[in-house]
PDB file of C-alpha atoms and ligand atoms in Angstrom:
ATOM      1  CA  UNK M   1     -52.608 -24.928  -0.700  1.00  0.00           C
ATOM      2  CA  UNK M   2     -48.959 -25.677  -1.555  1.00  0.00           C
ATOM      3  CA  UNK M   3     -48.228 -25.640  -4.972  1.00  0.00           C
ATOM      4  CA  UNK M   4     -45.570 -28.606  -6.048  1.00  0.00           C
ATOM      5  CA  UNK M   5     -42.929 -27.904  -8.115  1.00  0.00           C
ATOM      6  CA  UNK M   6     -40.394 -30.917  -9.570  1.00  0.00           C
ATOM      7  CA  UNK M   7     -37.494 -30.851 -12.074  1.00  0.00           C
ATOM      8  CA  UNK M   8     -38.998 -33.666 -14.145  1.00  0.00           C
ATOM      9  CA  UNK M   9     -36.181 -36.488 -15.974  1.00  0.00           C
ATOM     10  CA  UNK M  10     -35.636 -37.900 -18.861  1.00  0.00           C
ATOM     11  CA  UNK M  11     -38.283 -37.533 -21.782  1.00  0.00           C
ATOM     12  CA  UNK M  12     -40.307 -35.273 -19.412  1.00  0.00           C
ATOM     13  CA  UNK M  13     -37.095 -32.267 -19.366  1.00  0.00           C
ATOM     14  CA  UNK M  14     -36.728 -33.345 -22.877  1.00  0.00           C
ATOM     15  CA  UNK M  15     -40.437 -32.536 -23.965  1.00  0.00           C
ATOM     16  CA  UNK M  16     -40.671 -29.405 -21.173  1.00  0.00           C
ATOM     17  CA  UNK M  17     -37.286 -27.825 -23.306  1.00  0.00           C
ATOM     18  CA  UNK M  18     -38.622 -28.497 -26.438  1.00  0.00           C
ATOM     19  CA  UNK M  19     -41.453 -26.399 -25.568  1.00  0.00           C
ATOM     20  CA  UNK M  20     -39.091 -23.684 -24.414  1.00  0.00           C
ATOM     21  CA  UNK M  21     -36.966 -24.015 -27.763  1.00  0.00           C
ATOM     22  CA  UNK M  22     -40.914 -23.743 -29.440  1.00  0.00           C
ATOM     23  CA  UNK M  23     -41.935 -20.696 -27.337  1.00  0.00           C
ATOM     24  CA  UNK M  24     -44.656 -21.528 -24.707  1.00  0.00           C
ATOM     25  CA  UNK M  25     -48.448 -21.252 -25.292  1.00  0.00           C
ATOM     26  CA  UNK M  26     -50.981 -21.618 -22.458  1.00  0.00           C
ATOM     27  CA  UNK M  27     -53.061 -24.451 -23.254  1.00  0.00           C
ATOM     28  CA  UNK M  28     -50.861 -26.389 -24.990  1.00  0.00           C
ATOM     29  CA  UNK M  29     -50.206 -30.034 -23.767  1.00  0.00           C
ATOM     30  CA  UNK M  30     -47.961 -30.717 -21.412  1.00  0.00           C
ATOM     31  CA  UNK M  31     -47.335 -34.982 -20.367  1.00  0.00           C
ATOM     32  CA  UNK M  32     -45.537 -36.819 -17.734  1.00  0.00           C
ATOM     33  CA  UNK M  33     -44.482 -40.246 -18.715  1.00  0.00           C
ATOM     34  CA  UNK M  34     -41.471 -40.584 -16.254  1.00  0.00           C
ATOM     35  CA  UNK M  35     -42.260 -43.178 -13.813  1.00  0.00           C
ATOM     36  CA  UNK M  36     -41.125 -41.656 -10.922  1.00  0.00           C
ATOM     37  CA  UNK M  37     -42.762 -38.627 -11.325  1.00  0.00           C
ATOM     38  CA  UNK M  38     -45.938 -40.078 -12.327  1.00  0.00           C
ATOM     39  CA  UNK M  39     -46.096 -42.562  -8.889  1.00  0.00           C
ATOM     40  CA  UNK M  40     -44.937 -39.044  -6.732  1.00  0.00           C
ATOM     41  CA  UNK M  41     -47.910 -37.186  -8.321  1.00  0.00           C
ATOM     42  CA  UNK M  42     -50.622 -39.939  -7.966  1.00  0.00           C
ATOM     43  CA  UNK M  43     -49.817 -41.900  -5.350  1.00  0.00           C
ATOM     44  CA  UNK M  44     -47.486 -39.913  -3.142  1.00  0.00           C
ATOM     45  CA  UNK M  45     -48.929 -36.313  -3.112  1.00  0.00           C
ATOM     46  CA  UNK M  46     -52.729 -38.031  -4.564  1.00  0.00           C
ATOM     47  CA  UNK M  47     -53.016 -34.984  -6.561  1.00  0.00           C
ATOM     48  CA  UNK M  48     -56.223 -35.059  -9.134  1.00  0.00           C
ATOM     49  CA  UNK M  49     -57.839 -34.215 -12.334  1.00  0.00           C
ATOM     50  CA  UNK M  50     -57.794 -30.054 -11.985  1.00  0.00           C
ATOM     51  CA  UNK M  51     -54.675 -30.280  -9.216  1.00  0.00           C
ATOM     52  CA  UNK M  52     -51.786 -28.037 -10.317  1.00  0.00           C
ATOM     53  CA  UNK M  53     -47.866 -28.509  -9.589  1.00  0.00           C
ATOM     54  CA  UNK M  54     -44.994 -26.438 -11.262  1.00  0.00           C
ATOM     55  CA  UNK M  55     -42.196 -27.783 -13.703  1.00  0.00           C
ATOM     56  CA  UNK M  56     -38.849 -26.270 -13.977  1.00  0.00           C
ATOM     57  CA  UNK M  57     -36.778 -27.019 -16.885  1.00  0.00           C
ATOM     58  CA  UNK M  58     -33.475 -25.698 -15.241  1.00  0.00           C
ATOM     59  CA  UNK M  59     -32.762 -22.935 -17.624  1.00  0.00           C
ATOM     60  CA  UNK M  60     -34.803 -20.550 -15.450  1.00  0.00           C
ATOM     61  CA  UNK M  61     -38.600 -20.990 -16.885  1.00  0.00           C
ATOM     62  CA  UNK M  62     -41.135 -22.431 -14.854  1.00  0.00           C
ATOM     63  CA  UNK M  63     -44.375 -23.587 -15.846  1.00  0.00           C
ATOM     64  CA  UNK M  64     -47.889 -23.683 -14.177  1.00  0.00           C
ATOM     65  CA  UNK M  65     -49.895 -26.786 -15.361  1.00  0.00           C
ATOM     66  CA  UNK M  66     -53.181 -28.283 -14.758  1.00  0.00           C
ATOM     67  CA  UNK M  67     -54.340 -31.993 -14.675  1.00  0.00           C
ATOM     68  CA  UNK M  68     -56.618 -32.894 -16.866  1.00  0.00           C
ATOM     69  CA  UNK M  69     -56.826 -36.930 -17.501  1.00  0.00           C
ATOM     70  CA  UNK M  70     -55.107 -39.902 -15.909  1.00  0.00           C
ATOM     71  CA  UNK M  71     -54.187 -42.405 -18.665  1.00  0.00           C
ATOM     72  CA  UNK M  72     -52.813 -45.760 -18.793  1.00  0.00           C
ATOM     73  CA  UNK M  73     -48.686 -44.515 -19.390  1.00  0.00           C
ATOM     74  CA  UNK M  74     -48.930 -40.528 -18.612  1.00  0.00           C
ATOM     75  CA  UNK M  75     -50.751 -37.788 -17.315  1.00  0.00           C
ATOM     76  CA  UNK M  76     -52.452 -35.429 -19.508  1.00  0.00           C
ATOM     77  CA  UNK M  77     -52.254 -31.497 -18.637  1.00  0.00           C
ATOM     78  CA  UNK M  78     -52.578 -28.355 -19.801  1.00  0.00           C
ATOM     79  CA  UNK M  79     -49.974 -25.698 -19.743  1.00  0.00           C
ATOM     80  CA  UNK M  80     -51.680 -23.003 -17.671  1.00  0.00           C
ATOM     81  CA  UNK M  81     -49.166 -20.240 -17.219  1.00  0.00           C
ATOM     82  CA  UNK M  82     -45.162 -19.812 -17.508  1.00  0.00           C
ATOM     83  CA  UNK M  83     -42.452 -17.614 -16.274  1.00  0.00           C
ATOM     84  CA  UNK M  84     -39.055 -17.203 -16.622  1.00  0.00           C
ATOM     85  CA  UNK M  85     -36.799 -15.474 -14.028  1.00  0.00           C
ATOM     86  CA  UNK M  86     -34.189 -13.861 -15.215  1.00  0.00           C
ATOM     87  CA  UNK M  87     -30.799 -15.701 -13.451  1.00  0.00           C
ATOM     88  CA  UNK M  88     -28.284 -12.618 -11.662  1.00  0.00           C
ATOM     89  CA  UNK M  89     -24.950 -12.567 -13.556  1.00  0.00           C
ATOM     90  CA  UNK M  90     -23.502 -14.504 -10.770  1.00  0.00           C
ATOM     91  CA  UNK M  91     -19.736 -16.444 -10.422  1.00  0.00           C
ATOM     92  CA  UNK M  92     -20.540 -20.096 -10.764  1.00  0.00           C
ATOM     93  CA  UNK M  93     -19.913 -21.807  -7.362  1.00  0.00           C
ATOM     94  CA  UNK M  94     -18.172 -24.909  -7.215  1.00  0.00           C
ATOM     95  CA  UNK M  95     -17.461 -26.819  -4.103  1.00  0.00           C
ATOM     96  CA  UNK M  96     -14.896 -29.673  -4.627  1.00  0.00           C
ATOM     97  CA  UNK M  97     -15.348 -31.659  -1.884  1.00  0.00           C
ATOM     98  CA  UNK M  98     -12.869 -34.446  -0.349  1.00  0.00           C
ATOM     99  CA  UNK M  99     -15.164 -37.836  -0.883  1.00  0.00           C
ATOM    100  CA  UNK M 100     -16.534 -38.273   3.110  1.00  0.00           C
ATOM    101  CA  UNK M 101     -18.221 -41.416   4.128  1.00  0.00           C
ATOM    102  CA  UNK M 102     -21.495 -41.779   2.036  1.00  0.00           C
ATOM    103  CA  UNK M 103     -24.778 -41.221   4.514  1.00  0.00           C
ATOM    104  CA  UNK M 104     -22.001 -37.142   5.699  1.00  0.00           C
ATOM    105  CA  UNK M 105     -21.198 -36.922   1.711  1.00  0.00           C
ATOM    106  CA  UNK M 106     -25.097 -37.496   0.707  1.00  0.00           C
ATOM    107  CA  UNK M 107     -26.150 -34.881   3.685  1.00  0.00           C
ATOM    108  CA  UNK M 108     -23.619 -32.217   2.337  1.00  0.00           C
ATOM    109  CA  UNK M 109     -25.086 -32.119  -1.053  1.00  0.00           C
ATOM    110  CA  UNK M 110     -28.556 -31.247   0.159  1.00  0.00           C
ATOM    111  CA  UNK M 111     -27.270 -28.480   2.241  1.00  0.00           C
ATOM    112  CA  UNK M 112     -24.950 -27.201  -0.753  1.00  0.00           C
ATOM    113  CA  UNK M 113     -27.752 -27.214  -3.110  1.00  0.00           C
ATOM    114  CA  UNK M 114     -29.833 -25.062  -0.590  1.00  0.00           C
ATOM    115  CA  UNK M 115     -26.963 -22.391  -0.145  1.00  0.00           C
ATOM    116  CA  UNK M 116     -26.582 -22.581  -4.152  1.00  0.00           C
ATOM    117  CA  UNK M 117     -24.318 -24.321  -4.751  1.00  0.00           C
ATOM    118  CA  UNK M 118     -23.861 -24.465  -8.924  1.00  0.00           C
ATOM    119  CA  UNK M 119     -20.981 -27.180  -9.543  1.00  0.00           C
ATOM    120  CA  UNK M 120     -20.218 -30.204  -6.813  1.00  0.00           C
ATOM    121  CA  UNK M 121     -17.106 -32.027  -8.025  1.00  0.00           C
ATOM    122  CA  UNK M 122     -16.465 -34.775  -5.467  1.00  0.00           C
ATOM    123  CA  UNK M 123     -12.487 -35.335  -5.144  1.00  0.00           C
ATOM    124  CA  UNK M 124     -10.468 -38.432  -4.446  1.00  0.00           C
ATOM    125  CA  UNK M 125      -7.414 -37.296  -1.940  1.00  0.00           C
ATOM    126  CA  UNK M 126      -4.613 -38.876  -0.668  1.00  0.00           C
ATOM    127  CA  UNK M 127      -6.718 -39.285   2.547  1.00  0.00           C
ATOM    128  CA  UNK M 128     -10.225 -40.285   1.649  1.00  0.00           C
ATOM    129  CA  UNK M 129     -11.114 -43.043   3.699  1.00  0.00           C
ATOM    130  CA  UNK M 130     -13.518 -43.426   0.919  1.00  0.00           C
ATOM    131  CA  UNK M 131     -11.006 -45.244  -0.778  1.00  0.00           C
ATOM    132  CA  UNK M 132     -12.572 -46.525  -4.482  1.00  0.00           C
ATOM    133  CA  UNK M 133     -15.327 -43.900  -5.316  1.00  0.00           C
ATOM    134  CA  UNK M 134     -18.141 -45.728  -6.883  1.00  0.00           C
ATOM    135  CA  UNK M 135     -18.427 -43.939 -10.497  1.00  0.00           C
ATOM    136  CA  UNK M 136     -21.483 -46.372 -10.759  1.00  0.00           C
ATOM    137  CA  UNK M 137     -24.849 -44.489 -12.527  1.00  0.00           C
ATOM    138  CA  UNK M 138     -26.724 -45.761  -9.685  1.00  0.00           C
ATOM    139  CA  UNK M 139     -24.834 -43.771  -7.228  1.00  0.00           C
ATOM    140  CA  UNK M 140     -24.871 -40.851  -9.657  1.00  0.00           C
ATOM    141  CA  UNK M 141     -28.506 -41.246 -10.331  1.00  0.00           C
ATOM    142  CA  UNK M 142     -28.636 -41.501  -5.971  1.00  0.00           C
ATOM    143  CA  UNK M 143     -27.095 -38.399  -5.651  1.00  0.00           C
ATOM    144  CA  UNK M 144     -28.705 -36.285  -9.070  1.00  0.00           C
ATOM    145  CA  UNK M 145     -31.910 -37.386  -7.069  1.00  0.00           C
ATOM    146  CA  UNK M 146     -30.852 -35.960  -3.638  1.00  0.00           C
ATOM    147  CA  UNK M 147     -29.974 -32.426  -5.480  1.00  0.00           C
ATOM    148  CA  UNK M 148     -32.923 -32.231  -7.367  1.00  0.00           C
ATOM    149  CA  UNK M 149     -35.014 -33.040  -4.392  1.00  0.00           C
ATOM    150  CA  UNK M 150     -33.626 -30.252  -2.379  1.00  0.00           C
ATOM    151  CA  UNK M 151     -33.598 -27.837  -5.497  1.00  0.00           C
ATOM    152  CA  UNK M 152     -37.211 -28.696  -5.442  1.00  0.00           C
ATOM    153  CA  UNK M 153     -37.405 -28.094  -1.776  1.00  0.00           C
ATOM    154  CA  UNK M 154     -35.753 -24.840  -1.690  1.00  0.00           C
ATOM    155  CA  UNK M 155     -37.904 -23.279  -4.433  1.00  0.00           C
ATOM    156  CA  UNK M 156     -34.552 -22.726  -6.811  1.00  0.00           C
ATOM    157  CA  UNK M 157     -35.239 -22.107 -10.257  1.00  0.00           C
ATOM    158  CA  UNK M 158     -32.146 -24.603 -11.395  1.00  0.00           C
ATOM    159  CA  UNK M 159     -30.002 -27.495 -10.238  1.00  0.00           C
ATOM    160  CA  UNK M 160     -26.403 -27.778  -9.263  1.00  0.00           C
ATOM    161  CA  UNK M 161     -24.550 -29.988 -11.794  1.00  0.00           C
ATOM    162  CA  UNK M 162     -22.758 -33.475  -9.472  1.00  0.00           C
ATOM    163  CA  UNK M 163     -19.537 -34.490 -11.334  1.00  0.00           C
ATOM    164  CA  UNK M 164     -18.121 -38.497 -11.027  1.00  0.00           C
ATOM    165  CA  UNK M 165     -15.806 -38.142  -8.262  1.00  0.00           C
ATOM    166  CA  UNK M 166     -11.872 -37.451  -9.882  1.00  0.00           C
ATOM    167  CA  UNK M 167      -8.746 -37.470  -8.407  1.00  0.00           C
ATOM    168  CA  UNK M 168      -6.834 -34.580  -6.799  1.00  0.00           C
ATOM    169  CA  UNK M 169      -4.401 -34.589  -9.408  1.00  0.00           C
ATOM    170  CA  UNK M 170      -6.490 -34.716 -12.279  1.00  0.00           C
ATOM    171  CA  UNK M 171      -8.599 -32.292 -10.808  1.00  0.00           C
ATOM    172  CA  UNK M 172      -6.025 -29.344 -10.165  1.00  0.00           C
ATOM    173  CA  UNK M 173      -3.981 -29.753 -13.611  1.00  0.00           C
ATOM    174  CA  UNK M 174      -7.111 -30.561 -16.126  1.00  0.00           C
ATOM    175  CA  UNK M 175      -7.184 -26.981 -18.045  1.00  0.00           C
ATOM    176  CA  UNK M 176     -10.945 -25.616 -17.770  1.00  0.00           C
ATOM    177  CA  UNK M 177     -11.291 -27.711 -13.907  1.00  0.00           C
ATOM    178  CA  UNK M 178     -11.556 -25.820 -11.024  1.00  0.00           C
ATOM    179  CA  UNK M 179      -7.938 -25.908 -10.877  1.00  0.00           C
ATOM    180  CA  UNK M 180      -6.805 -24.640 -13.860  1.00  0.00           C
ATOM    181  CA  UNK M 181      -8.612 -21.804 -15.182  1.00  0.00           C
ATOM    182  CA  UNK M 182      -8.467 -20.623 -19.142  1.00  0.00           C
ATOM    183  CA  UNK M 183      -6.937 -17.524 -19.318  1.00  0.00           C
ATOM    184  CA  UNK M 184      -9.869 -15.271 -20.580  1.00  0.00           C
ATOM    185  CA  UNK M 185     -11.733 -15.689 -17.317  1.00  0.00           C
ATOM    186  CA  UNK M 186     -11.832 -14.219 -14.007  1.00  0.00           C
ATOM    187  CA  UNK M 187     -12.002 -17.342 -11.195  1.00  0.00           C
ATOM    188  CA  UNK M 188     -11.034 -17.767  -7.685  1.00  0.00           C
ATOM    189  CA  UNK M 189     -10.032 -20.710  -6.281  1.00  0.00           C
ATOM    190  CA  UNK M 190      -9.456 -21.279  -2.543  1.00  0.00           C
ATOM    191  CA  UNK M 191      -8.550 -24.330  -0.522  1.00  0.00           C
ATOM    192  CA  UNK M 192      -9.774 -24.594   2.959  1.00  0.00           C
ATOM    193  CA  UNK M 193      -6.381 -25.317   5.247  1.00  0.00           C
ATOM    194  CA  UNK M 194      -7.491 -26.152   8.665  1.00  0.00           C
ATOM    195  CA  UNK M 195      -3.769 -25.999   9.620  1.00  0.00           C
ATOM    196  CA  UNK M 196      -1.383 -23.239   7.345  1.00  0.00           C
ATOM    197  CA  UNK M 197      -2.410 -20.296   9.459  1.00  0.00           C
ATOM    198  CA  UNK M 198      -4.054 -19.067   6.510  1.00  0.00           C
ATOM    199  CA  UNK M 199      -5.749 -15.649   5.712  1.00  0.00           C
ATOM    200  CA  UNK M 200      -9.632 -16.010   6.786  1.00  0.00           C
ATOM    201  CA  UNK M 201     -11.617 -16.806   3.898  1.00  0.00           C
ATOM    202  CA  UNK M 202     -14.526 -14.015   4.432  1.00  0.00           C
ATOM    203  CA  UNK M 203     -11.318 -11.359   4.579  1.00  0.00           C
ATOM    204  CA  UNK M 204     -10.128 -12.933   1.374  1.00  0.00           C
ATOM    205  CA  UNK M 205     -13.969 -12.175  -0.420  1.00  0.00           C
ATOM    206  CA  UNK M 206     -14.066  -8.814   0.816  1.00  0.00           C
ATOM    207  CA  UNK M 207     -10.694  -7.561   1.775  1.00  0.00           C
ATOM    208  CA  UNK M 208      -7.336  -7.901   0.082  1.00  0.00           C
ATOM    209  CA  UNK M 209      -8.094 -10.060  -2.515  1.00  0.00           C
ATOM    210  CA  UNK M 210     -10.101  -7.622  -3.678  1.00  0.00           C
ATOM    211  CA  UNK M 211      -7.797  -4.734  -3.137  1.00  0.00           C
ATOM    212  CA  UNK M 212      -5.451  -6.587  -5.390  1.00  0.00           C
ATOM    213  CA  UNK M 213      -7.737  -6.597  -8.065  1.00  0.00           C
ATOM    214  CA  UNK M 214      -8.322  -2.877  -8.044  1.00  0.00           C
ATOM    215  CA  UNK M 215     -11.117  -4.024  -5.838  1.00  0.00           C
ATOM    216  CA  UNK M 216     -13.096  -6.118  -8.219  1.00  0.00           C
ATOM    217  CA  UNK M 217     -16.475  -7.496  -6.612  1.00  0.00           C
ATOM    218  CA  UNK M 218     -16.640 -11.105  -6.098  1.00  0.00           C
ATOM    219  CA  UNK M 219     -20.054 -11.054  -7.926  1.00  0.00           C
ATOM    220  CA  UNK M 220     -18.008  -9.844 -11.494  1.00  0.00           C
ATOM    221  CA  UNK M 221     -15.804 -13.411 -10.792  1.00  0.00           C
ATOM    222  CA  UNK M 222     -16.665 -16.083 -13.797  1.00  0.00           C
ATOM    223  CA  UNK M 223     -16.468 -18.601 -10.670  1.00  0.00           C
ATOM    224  CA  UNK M 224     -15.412 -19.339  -7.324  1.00  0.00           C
ATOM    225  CA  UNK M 225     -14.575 -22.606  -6.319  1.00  0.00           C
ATOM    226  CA  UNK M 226     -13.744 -23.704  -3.023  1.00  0.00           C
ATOM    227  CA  UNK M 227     -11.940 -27.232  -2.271  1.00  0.00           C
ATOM    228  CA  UNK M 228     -12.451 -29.030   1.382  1.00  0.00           C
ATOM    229  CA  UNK M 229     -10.374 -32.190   2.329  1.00  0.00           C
ATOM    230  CA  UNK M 230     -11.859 -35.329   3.441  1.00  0.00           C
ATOM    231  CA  UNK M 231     -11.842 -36.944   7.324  1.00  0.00           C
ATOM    232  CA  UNK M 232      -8.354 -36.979   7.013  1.00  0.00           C
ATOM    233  CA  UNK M 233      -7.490 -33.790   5.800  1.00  0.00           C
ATOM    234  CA  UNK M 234      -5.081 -33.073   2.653  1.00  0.00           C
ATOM    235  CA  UNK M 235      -1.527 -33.927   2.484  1.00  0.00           C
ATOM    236  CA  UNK M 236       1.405 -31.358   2.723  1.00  0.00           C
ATOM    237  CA  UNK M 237       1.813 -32.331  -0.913  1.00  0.00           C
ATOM    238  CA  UNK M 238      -1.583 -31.714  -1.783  1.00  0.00           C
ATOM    239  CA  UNK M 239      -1.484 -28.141  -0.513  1.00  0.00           C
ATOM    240  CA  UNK M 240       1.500 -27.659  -1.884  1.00  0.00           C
ATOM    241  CA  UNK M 241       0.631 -28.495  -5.405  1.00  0.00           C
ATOM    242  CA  UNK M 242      -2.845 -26.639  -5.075  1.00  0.00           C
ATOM    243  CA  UNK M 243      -1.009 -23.368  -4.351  1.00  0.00           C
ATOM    244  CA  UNK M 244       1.171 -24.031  -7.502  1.00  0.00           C
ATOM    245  CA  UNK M 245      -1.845 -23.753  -9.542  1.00  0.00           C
ATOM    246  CA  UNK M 246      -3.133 -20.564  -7.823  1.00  0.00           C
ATOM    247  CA  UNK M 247      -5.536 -22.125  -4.996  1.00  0.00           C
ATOM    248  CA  UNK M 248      -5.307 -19.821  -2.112  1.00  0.00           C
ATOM    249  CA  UNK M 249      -4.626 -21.512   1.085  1.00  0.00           C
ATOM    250  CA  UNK M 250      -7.610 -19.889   3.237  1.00  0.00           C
ATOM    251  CA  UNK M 251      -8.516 -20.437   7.150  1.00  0.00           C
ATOM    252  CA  UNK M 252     -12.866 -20.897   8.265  1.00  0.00           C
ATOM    253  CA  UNK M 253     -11.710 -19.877  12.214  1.00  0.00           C
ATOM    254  CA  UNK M 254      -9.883 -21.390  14.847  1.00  0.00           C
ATOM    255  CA  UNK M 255     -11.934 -24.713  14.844  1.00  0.00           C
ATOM    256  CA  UNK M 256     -10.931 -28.207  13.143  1.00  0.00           C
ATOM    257  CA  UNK M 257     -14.473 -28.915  11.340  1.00  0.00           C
ATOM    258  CA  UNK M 258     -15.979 -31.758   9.807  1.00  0.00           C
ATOM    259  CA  UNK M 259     -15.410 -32.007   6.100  1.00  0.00           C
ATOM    260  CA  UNK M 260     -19.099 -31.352   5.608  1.00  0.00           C
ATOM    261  CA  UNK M 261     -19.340 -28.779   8.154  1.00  0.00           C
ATOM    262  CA  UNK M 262     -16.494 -26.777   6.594  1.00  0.00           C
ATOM    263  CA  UNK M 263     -18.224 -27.348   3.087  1.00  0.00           C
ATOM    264  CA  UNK M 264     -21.311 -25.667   4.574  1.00  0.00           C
ATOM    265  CA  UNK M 265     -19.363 -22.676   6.262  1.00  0.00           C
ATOM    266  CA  UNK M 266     -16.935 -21.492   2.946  1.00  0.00           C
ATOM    267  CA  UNK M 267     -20.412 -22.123   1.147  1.00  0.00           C
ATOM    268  CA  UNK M 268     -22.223 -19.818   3.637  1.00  0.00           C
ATOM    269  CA  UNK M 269     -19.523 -16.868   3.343  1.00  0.00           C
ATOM    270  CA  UNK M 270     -19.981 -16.650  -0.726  1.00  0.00           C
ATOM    271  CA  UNK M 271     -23.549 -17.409  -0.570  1.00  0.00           C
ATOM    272  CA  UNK M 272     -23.537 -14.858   2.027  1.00  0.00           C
ATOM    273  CA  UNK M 273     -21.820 -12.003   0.243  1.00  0.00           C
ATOM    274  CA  UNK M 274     -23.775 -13.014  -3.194  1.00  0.00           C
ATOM    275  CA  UNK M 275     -27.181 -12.865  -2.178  1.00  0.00           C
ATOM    276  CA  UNK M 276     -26.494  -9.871  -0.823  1.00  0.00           C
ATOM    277  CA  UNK M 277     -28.841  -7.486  -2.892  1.00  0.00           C
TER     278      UNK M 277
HETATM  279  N1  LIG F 301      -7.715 -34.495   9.748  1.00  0.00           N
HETATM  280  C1  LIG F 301      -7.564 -33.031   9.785  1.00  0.00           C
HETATM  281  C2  LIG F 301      -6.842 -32.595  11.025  1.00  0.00           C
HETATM  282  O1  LIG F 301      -7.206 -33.090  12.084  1.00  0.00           O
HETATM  283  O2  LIG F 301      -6.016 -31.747  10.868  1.00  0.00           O
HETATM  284  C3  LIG F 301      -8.935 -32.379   9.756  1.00  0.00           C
HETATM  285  C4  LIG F 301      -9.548 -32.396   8.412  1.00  0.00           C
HETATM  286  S1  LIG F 301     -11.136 -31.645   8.465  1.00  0.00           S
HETATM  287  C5  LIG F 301     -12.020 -32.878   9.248  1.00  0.00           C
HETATM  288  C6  LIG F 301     -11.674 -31.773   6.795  1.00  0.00           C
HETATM  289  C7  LIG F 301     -11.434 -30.553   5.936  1.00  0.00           C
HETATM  290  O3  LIG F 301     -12.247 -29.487   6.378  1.00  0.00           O
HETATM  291  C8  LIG F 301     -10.037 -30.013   5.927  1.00  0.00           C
HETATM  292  O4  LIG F 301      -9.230 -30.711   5.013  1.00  0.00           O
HETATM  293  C9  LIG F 301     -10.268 -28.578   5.494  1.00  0.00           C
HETATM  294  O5  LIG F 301     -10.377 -28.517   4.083  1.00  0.00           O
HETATM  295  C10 LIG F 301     -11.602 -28.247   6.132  1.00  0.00           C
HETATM  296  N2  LIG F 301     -11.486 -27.528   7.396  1.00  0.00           N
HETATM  297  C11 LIG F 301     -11.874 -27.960   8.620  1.00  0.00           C
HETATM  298  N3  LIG F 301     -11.684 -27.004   9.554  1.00  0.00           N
HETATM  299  C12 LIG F 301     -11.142 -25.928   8.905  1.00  0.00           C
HETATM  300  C13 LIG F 301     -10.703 -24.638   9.304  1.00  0.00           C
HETATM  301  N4  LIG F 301     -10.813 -24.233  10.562  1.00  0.00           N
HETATM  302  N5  LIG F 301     -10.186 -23.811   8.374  1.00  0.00           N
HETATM  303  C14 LIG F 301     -10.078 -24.204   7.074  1.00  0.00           C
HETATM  304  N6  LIG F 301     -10.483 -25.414   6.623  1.00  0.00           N
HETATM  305  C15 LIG F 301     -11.013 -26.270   7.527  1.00  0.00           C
END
């Protein structure tokens, strides 16, 4: 039988970390008071008193627990077992995606989050035809929902971070951003140009950008991030200015894709090379 497993919200992740800060114990009590999760586990999935279903707290541990009493505002269980997976010194990968019509942008994000995504920073371009990006918490609580969902889905241990969407501008001059890296760390940054004749990304992760660094491997980076326009593409400015602050222009193949398509493909190459044992 399938054994769920959810990232639980709000004073559930708080309680589930406190018990990591405390250092787990089997048998100790575990509750879920969060709505949401409550409904999913009794009405949804109709799981029952001795049922089990996994909680993640996102910082690698998950934990085994058992049902053991239906009250009025929670369910009672019982921590049963725990585990904590040690996370690969990876990059971080962030995707900084051109803000695409909702129902493409909303599809993207489960897709990233399955290739492992870490970091989605959705960008406001000269040529979004998403014009005002809703910073509303409903939309961010919309989309937190659709990552965590497919985190859930995909069995990862942790789930990507969604920033409020920020402009191009603020995005590729704010120190620390994607765009401009500190100095102490080791971070690539490419921008997919559908239309420079750029060097192919996948010969940029394995070939001479590597050479250049006396053939450092992409998995010793601090991060990789990886910007795609919107519909309409970015402006000659826009590229411009992103190769000022050390974004390499890079090609995914002879085909104009879809925003989300091409987000999915420069994903696919990293997450590619990466999971590569
Ligand atoms: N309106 C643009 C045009 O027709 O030239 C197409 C933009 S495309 C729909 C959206 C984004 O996907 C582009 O800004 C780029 O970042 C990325 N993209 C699409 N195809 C690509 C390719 N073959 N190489 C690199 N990037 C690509």
């Amino acid at each position: 039988m399938r054994i769920y497993r959810f990232f639980p919200t709000g004073a559930d992740m708080d309680a589930l970390q406190q018990i990591r800060g405390r250092g787990p114990q089997a048998g100790i009590s575990v509750t879920i008071s969060e709505l949401d999760l409550m409904k999913q586990i009794k009405n949804v999935l109709r799981l029952g008193v001795g049922n089990r279903f996994i909680l993640l707290d996102g910082l690698g541990t998950k934990y085994e627990v058992e049902i053991q009493q239906f009250a009025k505002n929670q369910i009672n269980c019982s921590l049963v077992s725990f585990r904590t997976e040690e996370r690969r010194a990876l990059p971080e990968i962030e995707i900084a995606l051109g803000l695409i019509k909702s129902d493409r942008f909303e599809w993207c994000l489960e897709k990233l989050t399955e290739l492992g995504v870490d970091l989605i920073t959705p960008v406001l371009t000269q040529h979004c035809v998403v014009k005002h990006a809703e910073k509303s918490k409903e939309k961010m609580r919309r989309w937190e929902s659709i990552v965590r969902e497919s985190a859930e889905q995909c069995e990862r241990m942790t789930t990507p971070r969604i920033v409020t969407p920020v402009s191009f501008s603020e995005y590729i001059y704010r120190p620390g951003s994607g765009g401009t890296s500190s100095g102490d760390t080791q971070d690539l940054k490419f921008i997919c140009a559908e239309r420079k004749q750029a060097e192919s990304l996948l010969k940029r992760l394995g070939g001479e950008e590597m050479s250049t660094r006396g053939g450092v491997d992409i998995k010793h980076m601090d991060s990789i991030s990886l910007m795609i326009g919107p519909e309409g593409g970015f402006s000659e400015h826009e590229l411009n200015a992103a190769e000022t602050q050390g974004w390499k222009p890079v090609s995914l193949g002879p085909r104009i894709l879809r925003a989300e398509t091409a987000a999915i493909a420069a994903l696919s190459q990293v997450a590619s090379i990466l999971d590569m044992q």
